[in-house]
Amino acid sequence: LSSDEWKAYVSRIRDVARMGTDEFDLTVSIHSHAGGFIDFKDELERLLNEIDSSILKLCVDTGHQTYAGFDPVAFIDHYYDRVAYVHCKDIDPLIKSNVIANRIGFYDACGQGIFCKLGQGEVRFDSLYKLLTERGFKGWVTVEQDCDPTLDVSPLLDARANRDFLAQVGF
């Protein structure tokens, strides 16, 4: 984005965040997402620095942050006071490596199964649980199992496996 486009983008997010907070008493959060306008750590940090924490919180998505090349657990630790909720998602490191090496687009990466069941990828959910517990996190922690329906997937079996895994690490 150009400088003017960035300013307009931040202004729109600020306006919507203020409206949601002031007019509707909502907790407004930004969710960084691969293939979107806010994807990488530097973009997300820049946005957080430009919008007051009283109107804009964070939804940390462990999969998308890992996909973007930064550690979601360290990010939560650093920005803990802004974290409203957490999406648990995992990334297959072998597919991620291939995606990066071959500059494969986000949707094609999804079609290759980059988002794997929790515990089968590189996100450190034991560290996430420890951090959230030690810090007394009271927000929501949800599981998002992104999958391409054209692959051999079973959302119900994935949900059960994800729940079993999270229980093993303490959630």
Short mmCIF file of C-alpha atoms in Angstrom, two decimals:
data_model
loop_
_atom_site.label_atom_id
_atom_site.label_comp_id
_atom_site.label_asym_id
_atom_site.label_seq_id
_atom_site.Cartn_x
_atom_site.Cartn_y
_atom_site.Cartn_z
CA LEU A 1 0.00 0.00 0.00
CA SER A 2 1.12 3.52 -0.69
CA SER A 3 1.43 5.96 2.19
CA ASP A 4 -1.94 7.52 1.35
CA GLU A 5 -3.60 4.12 1.01
CA TRP A 6 -2.19 3.05 4.37
CA LYS A 7 -3.48 6.23 6.04
CA ALA A 8 -6.94 5.68 4.56
CA TYR A 9 -6.88 2.02 5.62
CA VAL A 10 -5.92 2.88 9.20
CA SER A 11 -8.53 5.64 9.29
CA ARG A 12 -11.29 3.22 8.24
CA ILE A 13 -10.24 0.64 10.81
CA ARG A 14 -10.04 3.33 13.50
CA ASP A 15 -13.52 4.64 12.60
CA VAL A 16 -15.07 1.18 12.68
CA ALA A 17 -13.27 0.28 15.91
CA ARG A 18 -14.44 3.50 17.55
CA MET A 19 -18.00 2.93 16.33
CA GLY A 20 -18.04 -0.65 17.59
CA THR A 21 -16.59 0.35 20.94
CA ASP A 22 -18.41 3.62 21.59
CA GLU A 23 -21.77 3.03 19.93
CA PHE A 24 -22.28 -0.69 20.39
CA ASP A 25 -20.12 -1.48 23.44
CA LEU A 26 -18.24 -4.20 21.53
CA THR A 27 -14.68 -5.40 21.91
CA VAL A 28 -13.29 -4.78 18.44
CA SER A 29 -10.30 -6.88 17.42
CA ILE A 30 -8.01 -7.10 14.42
CA HIS A 31 -7.22 -10.57 13.06
CA SER A 32 -4.10 -10.81 10.92
CA HIS A 33 -4.68 -13.20 8.06
CA ALA A 34 -2.55 -14.68 5.29
CA GLY A 35 -3.51 -13.25 1.95
CA GLY A 36 -5.06 -10.14 3.52
CA PHE A 37 -4.00 -6.54 4.08
CA ILE A 38 -2.65 -7.24 7.58
CA ASP A 39 -0.59 -10.40 7.37
CA PHE A 40 2.96 -9.92 8.60
CA LYS A 41 4.22 -8.91 12.03
CA ASP A 42 5.52 -5.51 10.95
CA GLU A 43 2.15 -4.63 9.38
CA LEU A 44 0.22 -5.70 12.46
CA GLU A 45 2.56 -3.87 14.84
CA ARG A 46 2.37 -0.73 12.72
CA LEU A 47 -1.42 -0.83 12.86
CA LEU A 48 -1.44 -1.44 16.62
CA ASN A 49 0.90 1.53 17.10
CA GLU A 50 -1.43 3.79 15.13
CA ILE A 51 -4.75 2.86 16.76
CA ASP A 52 -5.41 3.31 20.47
CA SER A 53 -5.64 0.13 22.50
CA SER A 54 -8.86 1.34 24.11
CA ILE A 55 -10.71 0.78 20.81
CA LEU A 56 -8.74 -1.93 19.01
CA LYS A 57 -7.78 -5.29 20.50
CA LEU A 58 -6.27 -8.42 18.97
CA CYS A 59 -7.54 -11.75 17.83
CA VAL A 60 -4.36 -13.80 17.60
CA ASP A 61 -4.60 -16.65 15.10
CA THR A 62 -1.78 -19.07 15.85
CA GLY A 63 -1.90 -20.58 12.37
CA HIS A 64 -1.92 -17.38 10.38
CA GLN A 65 0.84 -15.83 12.46
CA THR A 66 2.96 -18.95 12.08
CA TYR A 67 2.20 -18.97 8.36
CA ALA A 68 3.42 -15.34 8.23
CA GLY A 69 6.70 -16.33 9.87
CA PHE A 70 6.36 -15.13 13.44
CA ASP A 71 5.81 -16.82 16.76
CA PRO A 72 2.25 -16.31 18.01
CA VAL A 73 3.16 -17.23 21.60
CA ALA A 74 5.88 -14.56 21.78
CA PHE A 75 3.51 -12.11 20.09
CA ILE A 76 0.79 -12.79 22.67
CA ASP A 77 3.31 -12.37 25.44
CA HIS A 78 4.43 -9.00 24.07
CA TYR A 79 0.94 -7.67 23.30
CA TYR A 80 -0.91 -9.51 26.06
CA ASP A 81 -2.91 -6.47 27.20
CA ARG A 82 -4.46 -6.18 23.73
CA VAL A 83 -5.37 -9.85 23.26
CA ALA A 84 -9.15 -10.32 23.30
CA TYR A 85 -9.24 -13.88 22.01
CA VAL A 86 -7.15 -16.58 20.39
CA HIS A 87 -7.81 -18.80 17.39
CA CYS A 88 -5.95 -22.10 17.70
CA LYS A 89 -4.79 -23.33 14.34
CA ASP A 90 -1.70 -25.30 13.33
CA ILE A 91 0.63 -25.23 10.32
CA ASP A 92 2.29 -28.21 8.68
CA PRO A 93 6.00 -27.23 8.57
CA LEU A 94 6.80 -29.37 5.50
CA ILE A 95 4.00 -27.88 3.45
CA LYS A 96 4.89 -24.39 4.70
CA SER A 97 8.50 -24.89 3.65
CA ASN A 98 7.42 -25.97 0.16
CA VAL A 99 4.94 -23.09 -0.10
CA ILE A 100 7.62 -20.55 0.77
CA ALA A 101 10.30 -22.11 -1.44
CA ASN A 102 7.96 -22.24 -4.43
CA ARG A 103 6.08 -19.00 -3.74
CA ILE A 104 2.74 -20.80 -3.70
CA GLY A 105 -0.31 -18.63 -3.09
CA PHE A 106 -2.40 -18.80 0.07
CA TYR A 107 -5.43 -20.59 -1.38
CA ASP A 108 -3.27 -23.11 -3.19
CA ALA A 109 -1.44 -23.72 0.10
CA CYS A 110 -4.79 -24.40 1.76
CA GLY A 111 -5.50 -26.88 -1.02
CA GLN A 112 -2.26 -28.64 -0.13
CA GLY A 113 -3.37 -28.98 3.51
CA ILE A 114 -1.10 -26.38 5.12
CA PHE A 115 -3.52 -26.10 8.05
CA CYS A 116 -3.18 -29.43 9.83
CA LYS A 117 -4.80 -30.85 12.94
CA LEU A 118 -3.58 -29.30 16.17
CA GLY A 119 -0.39 -30.90 17.44
CA GLN A 120 0.71 -32.09 14.01
CA GLY A 121 2.37 -28.82 13.09
CA GLU A 122 4.79 -26.29 14.43
CA VAL A 123 2.66 -24.22 16.84
CA ARG A 124 3.74 -24.72 20.46
CA PHE A 125 0.36 -25.19 22.13
CA ASP A 126 1.93 -26.31 25.41
CA SER A 127 3.72 -22.94 25.59
CA LEU A 128 0.53 -21.15 24.60
CA TYR A 129 -1.40 -22.86 27.40
CA LYS A 130 1.33 -22.10 29.92
CA LEU A 131 1.47 -18.42 28.94
CA LEU A 132 -2.30 -17.93 28.99
CA THR A 133 -2.60 -19.70 32.33
CA GLU A 134 0.27 -17.81 33.95
CA ARG A 135 -1.11 -14.48 32.72
CA GLY A 136 -4.66 -15.29 33.88
CA PHE A 137 -6.24 -15.00 30.43
CA LYS A 138 -10.04 -14.72 30.66
CA GLY A 139 -10.89 -14.40 26.97
CA TRP A 140 -12.06 -16.94 24.46
CA VAL A 141 -9.81 -19.56 22.93
CA THR A 142 -11.41 -21.20 19.90
CA VAL A 143 -10.29 -23.81 17.40
CA GLU A 144 -10.42 -23.10 13.70
CA GLN A 145 -9.71 -26.09 11.51
CA ASP A 146 -9.32 -24.56 8.07
CA CYS A 147 -9.51 -27.28 5.49
CA ASP A 148 -10.13 -27.56 1.81
CA PRO A 149 -13.32 -29.60 1.32
CA THR A 150 -11.89 -31.08 -1.88
CA LEU A 151 -9.30 -32.92 0.23
CA ASP A 152 -9.99 -36.12 2.15
CA VAL A 153 -11.15 -34.44 5.36
CA SER A 154 -13.62 -35.16 8.14
CA PRO A 155 -14.49 -32.02 10.12
CA LEU A 156 -16.07 -34.04 12.93
CA LEU A 157 -13.06 -36.33 13.32
CA ASP A 158 -10.72 -33.32 13.09
CA ALA A 159 -12.72 -31.51 15.79
CA ARG A 160 -12.50 -34.53 18.09
CA ALA A 161 -8.76 -34.94 17.47
CA ASN A 162 -8.19 -31.22 18.09
CA ARG A 163 -10.16 -31.33 21.34
CA ASP A 164 -8.28 -34.43 22.51
CA PHE A 165 -4.96 -32.79 21.71
CA LEU A 166 -5.84 -29.58 23.53
CA ALA A 167 -6.91 -31.59 26.58
CA GLN A 168 -3.51 -33.33 26.55
CA VAL A 169 -1.69 -29.99 26.80
CA GLY A 170 -4.00 -28.68 29.52
CA PHE A 171 -6.82 -26.79 27.82
#
